[in-house]
Coordinates of C-alpha atoms (C1' of nucleotides) in Angstrom, one line a residue:
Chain A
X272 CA 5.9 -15.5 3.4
X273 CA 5.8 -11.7 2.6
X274 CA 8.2 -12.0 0.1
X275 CA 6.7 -15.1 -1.5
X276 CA 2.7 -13.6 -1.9
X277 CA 3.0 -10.4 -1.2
X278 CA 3.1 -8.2 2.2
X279 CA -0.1 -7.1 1.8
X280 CA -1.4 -10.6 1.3
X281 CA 0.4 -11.6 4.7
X282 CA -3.0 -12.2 6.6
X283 CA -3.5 -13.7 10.0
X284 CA -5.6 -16.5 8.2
X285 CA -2.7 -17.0 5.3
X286 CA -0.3 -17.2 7.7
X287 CA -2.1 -19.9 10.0
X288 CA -2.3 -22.1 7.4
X289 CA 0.9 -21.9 6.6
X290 CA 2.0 -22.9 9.9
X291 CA -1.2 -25.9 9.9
X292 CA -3.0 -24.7 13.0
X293 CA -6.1 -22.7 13.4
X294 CA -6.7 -18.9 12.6
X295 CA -7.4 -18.1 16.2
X296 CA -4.5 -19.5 17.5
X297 CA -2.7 -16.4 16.1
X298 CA -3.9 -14.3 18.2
X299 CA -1.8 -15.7 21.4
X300 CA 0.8 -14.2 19.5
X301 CA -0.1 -10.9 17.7
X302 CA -2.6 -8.1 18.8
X303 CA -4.3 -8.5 15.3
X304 CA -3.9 -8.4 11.4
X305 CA -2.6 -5.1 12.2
X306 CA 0.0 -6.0 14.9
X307 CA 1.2 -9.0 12.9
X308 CA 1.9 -6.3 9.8
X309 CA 3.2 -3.9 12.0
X310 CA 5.9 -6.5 13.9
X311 CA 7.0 -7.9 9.9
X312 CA 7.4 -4.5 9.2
X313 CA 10.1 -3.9 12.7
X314 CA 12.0 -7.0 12.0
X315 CA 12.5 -5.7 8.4
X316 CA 13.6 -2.4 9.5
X317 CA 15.4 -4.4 11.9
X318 CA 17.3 -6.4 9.4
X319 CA 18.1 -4.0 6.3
X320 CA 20.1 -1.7 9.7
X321 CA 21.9 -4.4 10.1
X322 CA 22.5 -4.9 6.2
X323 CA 23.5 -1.7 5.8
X324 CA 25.3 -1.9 9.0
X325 CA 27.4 -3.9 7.4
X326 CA 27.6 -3.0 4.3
X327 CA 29.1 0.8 5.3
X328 CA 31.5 -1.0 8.3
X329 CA 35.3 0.0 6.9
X330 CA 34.4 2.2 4.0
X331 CA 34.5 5.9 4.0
X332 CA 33.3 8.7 1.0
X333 CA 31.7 7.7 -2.3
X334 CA 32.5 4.1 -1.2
X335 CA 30.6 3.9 1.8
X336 CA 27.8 5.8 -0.4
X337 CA 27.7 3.1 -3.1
X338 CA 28.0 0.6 -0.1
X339 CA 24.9 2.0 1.7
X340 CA 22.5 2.4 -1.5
X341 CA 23.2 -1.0 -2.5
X342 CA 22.6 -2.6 0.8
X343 CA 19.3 -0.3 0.6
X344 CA 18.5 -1.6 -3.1
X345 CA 19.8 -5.5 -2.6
X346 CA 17.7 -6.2 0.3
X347 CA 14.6 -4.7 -1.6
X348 CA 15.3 -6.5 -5.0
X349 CA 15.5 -10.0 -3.0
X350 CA 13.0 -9.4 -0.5
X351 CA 9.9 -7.1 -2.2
X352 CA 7.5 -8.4 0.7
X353 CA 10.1 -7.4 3.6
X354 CA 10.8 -4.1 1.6
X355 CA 7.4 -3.1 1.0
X356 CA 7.1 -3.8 4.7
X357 CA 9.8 -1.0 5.3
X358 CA 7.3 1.3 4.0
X359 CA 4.3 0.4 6.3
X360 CA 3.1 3.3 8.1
X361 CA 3.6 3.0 11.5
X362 CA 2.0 4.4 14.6
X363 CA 4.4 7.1 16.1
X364 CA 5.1 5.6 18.7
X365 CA 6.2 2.0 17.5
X366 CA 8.3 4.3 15.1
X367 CA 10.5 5.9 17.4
X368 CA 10.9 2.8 19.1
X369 CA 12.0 1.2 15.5
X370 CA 15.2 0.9 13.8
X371 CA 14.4 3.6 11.4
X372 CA 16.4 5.6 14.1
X373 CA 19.2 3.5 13.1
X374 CA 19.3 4.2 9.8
X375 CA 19.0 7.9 10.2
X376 CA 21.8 7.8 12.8
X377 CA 24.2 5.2 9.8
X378 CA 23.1 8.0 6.6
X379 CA 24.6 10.8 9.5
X380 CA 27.8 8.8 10.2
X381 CA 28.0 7.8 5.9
X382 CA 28.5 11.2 5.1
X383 CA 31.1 12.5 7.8
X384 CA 33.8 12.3 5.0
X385 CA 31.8 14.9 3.0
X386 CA 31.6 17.5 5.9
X387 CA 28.6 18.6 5.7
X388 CA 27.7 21.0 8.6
X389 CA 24.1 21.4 10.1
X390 CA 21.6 22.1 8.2
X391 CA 23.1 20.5 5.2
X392 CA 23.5 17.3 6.7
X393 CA 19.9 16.8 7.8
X394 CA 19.2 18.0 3.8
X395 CA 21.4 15.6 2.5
X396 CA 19.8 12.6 5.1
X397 CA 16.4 13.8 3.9
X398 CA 17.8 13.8 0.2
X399 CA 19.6 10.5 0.1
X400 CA 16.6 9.0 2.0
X401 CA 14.3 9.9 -1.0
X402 CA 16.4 9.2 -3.8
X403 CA 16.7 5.6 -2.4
X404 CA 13.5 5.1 -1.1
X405 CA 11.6 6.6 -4.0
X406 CA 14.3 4.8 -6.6
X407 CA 13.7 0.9 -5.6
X408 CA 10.0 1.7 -5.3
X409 CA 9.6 2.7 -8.7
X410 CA 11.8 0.1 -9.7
X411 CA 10.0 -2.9 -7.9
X412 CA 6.6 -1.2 -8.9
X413 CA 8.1 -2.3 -12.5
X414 CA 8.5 1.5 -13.4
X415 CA 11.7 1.1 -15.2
X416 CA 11.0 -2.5 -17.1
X417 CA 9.6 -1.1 -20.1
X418 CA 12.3 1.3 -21.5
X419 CA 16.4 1.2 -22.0
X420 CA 18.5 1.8 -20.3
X421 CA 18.2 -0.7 -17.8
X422 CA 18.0 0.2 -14.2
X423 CA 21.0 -0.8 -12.7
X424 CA 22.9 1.6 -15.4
X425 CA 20.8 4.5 -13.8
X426 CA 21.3 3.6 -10.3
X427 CA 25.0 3.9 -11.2
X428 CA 24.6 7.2 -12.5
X429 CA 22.2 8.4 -9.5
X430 CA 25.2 7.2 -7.4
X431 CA 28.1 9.0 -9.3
X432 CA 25.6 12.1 -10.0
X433 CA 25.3 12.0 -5.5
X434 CA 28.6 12.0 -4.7
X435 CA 29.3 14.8 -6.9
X436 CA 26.5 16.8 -5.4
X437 CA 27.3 16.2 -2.1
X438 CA 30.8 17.5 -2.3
X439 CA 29.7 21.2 -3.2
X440 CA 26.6 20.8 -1.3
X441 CA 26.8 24.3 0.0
X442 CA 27.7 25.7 -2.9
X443 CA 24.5 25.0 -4.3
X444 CA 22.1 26.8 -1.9
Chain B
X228 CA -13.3 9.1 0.4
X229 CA -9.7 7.8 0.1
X230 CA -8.5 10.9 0.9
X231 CA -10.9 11.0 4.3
X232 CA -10.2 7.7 5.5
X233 CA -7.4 6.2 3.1
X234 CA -7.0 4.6 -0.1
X235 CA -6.4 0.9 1.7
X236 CA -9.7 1.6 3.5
X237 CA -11.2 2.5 0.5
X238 CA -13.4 -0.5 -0.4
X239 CA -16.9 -1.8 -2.0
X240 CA -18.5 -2.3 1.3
X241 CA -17.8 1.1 2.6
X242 CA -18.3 2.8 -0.6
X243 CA -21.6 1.4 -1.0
X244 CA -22.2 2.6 2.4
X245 CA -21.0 6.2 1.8
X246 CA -23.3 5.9 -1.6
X247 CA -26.4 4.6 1.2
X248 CA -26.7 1.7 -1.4
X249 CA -26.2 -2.1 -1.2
X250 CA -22.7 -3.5 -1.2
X251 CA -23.2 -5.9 -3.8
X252 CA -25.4 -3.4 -6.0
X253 CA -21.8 -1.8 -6.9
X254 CA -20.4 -4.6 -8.5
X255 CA -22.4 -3.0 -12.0
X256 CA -19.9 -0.8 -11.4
X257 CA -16.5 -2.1 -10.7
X258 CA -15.6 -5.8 -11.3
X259 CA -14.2 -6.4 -7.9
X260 CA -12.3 -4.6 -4.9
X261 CA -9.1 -4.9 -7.0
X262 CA -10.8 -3.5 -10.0
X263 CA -12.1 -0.3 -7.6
X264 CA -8.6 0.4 -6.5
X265 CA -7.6 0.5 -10.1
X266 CA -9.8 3.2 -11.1
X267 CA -8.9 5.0 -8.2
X268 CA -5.4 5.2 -9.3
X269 CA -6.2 5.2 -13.1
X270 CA -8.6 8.7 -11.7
X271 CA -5.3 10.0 -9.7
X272 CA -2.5 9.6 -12.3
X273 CA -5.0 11.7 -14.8
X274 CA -5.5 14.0 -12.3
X275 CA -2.5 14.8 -11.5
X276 CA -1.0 14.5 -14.8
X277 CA -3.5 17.1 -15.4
X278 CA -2.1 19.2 -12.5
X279 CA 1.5 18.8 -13.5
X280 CA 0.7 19.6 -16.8
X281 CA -1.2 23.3 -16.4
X282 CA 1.7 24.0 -14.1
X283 CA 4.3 23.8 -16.6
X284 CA 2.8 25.1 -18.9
X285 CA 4.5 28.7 -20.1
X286 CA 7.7 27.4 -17.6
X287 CA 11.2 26.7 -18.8
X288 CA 14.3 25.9 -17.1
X289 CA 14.8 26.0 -13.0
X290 CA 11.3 27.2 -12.9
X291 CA 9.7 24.3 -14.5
X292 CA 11.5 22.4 -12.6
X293 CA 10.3 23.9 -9.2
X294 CA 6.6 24.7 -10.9
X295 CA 6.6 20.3 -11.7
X296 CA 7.8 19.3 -8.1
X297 CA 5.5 21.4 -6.0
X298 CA 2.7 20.2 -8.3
X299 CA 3.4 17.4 -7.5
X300 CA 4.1 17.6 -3.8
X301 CA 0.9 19.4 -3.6
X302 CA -0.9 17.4 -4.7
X303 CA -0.1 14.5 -2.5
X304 CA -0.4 17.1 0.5
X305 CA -3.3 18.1 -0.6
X306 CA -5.3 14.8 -1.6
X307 CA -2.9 11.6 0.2
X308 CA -5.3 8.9 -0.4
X309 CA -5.6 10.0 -4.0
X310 CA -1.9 10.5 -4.2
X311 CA -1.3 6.9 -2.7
X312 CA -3.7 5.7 -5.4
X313 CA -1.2 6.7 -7.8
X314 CA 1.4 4.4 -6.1
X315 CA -0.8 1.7 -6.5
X316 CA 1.0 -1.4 -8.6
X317 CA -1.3 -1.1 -11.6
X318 CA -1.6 -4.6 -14.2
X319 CA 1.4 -4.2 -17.5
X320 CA -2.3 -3.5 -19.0
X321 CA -3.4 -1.0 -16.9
X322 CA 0.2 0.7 -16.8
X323 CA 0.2 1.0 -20.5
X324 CA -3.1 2.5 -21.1
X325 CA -2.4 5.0 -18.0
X326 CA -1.4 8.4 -17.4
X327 CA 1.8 7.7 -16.6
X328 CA 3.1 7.6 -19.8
X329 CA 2.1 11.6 -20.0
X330 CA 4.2 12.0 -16.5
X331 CA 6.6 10.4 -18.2
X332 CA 6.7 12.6 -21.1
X333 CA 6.0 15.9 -19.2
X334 CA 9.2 15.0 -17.4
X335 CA 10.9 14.9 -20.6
X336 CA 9.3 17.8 -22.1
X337 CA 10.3 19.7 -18.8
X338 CA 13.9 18.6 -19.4
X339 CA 14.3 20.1 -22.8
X340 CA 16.0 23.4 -21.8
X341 CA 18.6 21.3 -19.6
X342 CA 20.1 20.0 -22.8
X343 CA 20.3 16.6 -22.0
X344 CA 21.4 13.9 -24.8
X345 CA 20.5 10.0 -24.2
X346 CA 21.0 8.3 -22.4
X347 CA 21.5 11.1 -19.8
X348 CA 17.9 12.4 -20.2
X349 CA 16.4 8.8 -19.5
X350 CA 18.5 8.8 -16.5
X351 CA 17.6 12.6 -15.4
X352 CA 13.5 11.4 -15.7
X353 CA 14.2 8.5 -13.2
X354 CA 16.6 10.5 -10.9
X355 CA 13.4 13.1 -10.5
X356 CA 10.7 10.6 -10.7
X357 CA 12.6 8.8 -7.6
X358 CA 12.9 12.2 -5.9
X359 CA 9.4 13.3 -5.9
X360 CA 8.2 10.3 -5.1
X361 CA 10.5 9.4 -2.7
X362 CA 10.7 12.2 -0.9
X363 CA 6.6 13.4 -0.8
X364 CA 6.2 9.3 0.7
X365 CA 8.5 9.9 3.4
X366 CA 7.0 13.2 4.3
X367 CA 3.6 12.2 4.0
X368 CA 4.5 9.0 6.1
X369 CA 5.4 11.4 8.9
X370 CA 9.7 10.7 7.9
X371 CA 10.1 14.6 8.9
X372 CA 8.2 15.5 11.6
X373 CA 9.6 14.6 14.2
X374 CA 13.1 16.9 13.1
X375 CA 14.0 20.1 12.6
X376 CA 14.1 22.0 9.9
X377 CA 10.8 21.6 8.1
X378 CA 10.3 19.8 5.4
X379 CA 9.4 22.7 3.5
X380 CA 13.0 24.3 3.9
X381 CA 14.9 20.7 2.6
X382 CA 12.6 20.4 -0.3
X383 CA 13.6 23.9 -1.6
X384 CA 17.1 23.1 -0.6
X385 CA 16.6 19.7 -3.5
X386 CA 15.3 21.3 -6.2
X387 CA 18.1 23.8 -5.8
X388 CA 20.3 21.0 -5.9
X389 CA 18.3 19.0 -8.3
X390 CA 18.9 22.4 -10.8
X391 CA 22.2 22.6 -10.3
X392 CA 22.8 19.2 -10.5
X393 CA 20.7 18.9 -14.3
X394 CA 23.4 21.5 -15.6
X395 CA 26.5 19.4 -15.3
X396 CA 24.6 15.9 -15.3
X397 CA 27.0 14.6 -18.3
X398 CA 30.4 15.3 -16.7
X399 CA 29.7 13.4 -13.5
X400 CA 29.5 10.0 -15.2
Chain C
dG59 C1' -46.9 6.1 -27.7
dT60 C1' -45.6 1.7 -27.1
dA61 C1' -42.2 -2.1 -27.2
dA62 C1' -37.4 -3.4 -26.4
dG63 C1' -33.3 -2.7 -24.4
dT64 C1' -30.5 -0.7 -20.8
dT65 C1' -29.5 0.9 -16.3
dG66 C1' -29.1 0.9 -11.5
dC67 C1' -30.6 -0.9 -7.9
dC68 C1' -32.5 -4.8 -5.0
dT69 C1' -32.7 -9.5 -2.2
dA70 C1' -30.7 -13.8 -1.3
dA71 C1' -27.0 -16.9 -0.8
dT72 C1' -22.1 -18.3 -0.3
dA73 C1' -17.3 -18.1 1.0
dT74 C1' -13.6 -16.1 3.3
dA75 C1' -11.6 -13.3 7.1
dA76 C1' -11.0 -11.1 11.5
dT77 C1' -11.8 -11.4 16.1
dT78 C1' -13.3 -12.7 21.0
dA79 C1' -14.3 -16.0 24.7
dG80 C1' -13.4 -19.8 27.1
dG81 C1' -11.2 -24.4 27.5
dT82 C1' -7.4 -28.1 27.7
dA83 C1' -3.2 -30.6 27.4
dA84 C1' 1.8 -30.3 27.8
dC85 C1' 5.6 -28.2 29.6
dT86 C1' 8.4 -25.5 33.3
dC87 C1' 9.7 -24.2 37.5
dT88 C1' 9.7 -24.5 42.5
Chain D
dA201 C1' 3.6 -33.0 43.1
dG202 C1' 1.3 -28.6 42.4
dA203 C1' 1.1 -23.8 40.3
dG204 C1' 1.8 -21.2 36.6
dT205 C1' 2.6 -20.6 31.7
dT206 C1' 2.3 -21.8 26.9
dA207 C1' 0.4 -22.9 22.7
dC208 C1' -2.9 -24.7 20.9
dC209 C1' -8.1 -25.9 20.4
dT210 C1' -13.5 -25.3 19.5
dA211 C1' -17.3 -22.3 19.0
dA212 C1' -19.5 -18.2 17.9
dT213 C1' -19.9 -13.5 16.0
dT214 C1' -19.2 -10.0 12.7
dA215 C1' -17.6 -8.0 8.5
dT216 C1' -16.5 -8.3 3.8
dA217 C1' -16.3 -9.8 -1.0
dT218 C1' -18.6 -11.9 -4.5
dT219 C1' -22.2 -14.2 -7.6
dA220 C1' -27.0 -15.0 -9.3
dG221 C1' -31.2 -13.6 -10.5
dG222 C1' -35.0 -10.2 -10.4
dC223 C1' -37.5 -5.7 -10.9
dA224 C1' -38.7 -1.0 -11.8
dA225 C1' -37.4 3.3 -14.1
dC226 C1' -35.5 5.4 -17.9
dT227 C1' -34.1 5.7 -22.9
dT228 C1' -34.5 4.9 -27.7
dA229 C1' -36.4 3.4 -32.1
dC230 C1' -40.3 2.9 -34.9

DNA sequence: GTAAGTTGCCTAATATAATTAGGTAACTCT
DNA sequence: AGAGTTACCTAATTATATTAGGCAACTTAC
């Protein structure tokens, strides 16, 4: 339902009658509208770990990279509700209990083959983290519609330009 | 106010309350709640644009680089309801007649001394724009406070990288 | 200096949403 | 068969967004 109207449109009364029974019924089931944005927002995180997950399983080096950004961007381009949901802000505790733990843990094991040694590795984490992040939600925002080349050409060249980078990282400090 | 309590909290009913006015006497104003949250954003992009621009002014190079990012990171440190406003999915309209075409151009103009040919510099623009972005919504959503080093020391480490990275852009593809 | 228009607010009314409290029928488990 | 649990219900309260129509103060033109 996020992904068809919208995750901020995904609203204890929306989703009630979606499901034909009354608003209040909900809240047997979630704490409020919060809760409910909150728990959409753990099964997405949830479910792009395990994308990814699989994505990187067998691949090693600028392979695994590619495989891991477009798990990342795949999952956002067909579901924009579960993505944006991805994003929510969540209280610090339900974050540390989320899988964005996960995915910190599978961007650590992704880079092994370009030996990167602490604190580069946490950089390069933090870096690929933006560059990803901040890339699909520009792109879904519609930030790259308007111009050529098209965005998939880019994300190509991000990808190459990475990989590159992240065998000299040290170099570059 | 978006700043003090949010920019998704930022709404008629508690504007007009801040304002000691009615509710519905705003609405000479703004056309609806959508409409506020528009100008919000619409006010944010100029402002910073604004920002970014006087702070690369009289730069070139690596140091235009690093004067554009922390504007820009400061910005959202500084203000993060504002800067969350800028995030905000504006109408193809609303896009068009926005500020963001001058980001977009101070990117560009910042980029000059990195002697970039297209399609290389189109791609350079979106690499940064995904950077900042990405990387000032994961700090800002708390991604890199719970780790050590501080954010502050990985950001520096980026634009380094970012720098280095301009230089050679053409030969990684 | 007054008339006309404009501005910025108001009250009143309606619709939609979120939330809480308390109840009931069906299902599960002993 | 009875106790507990589940998943819904109705009813009521509160907050919010929005529209319509009115009024008083201010501005501007003659």
């Amino acid at each position: 339902m996020a992904d068809e109207i919208g995750f901020e449109q995904t609203t204890p009364s929306k989703l009630a009658q979606r499901f034909g029974v009354r608003t209040a019924s909900l809240y047997s089931h979630v704490k409020n509208a919060h809760d409910l944005k909150t728990k959409i927002a753990l099964l997405s995180l949830e479910e792009l770990a395990d994308r990814v997950s699989a994505a990187v399983a067998g691949r090693a080096g600028k392979d695994a990279l590619i495989a891991f950004a477009d798990a990342y961007r795949d999952y956002a381009l067909e579901h924009p509700g579960r993505f944006t949901a991805t994003q929510f802000r969540l209280s610090p505790e339900a974050a540390v209990a989320s899988a964005g733990v996960r995915h910190a843990q599978m961007a650590r094991a992704m880079l092994r083959q370009y030996d990167l040694t602490e604190p580069h590795q946490t950089h390069a984490v933090r870096l690929l983290g933006s560059v990803f992040s901040g890339f699909v939600g520009l792109e879904t925002a519609g930030g790259f519609s308007h111009s050529a080349p098209d965005a998939q050409e880019t994300w190509t060249e991000i990808l190459n330009a990475l990989d590159s980078l992240l065998r000299t990282w040290p170099a570059t400090s």
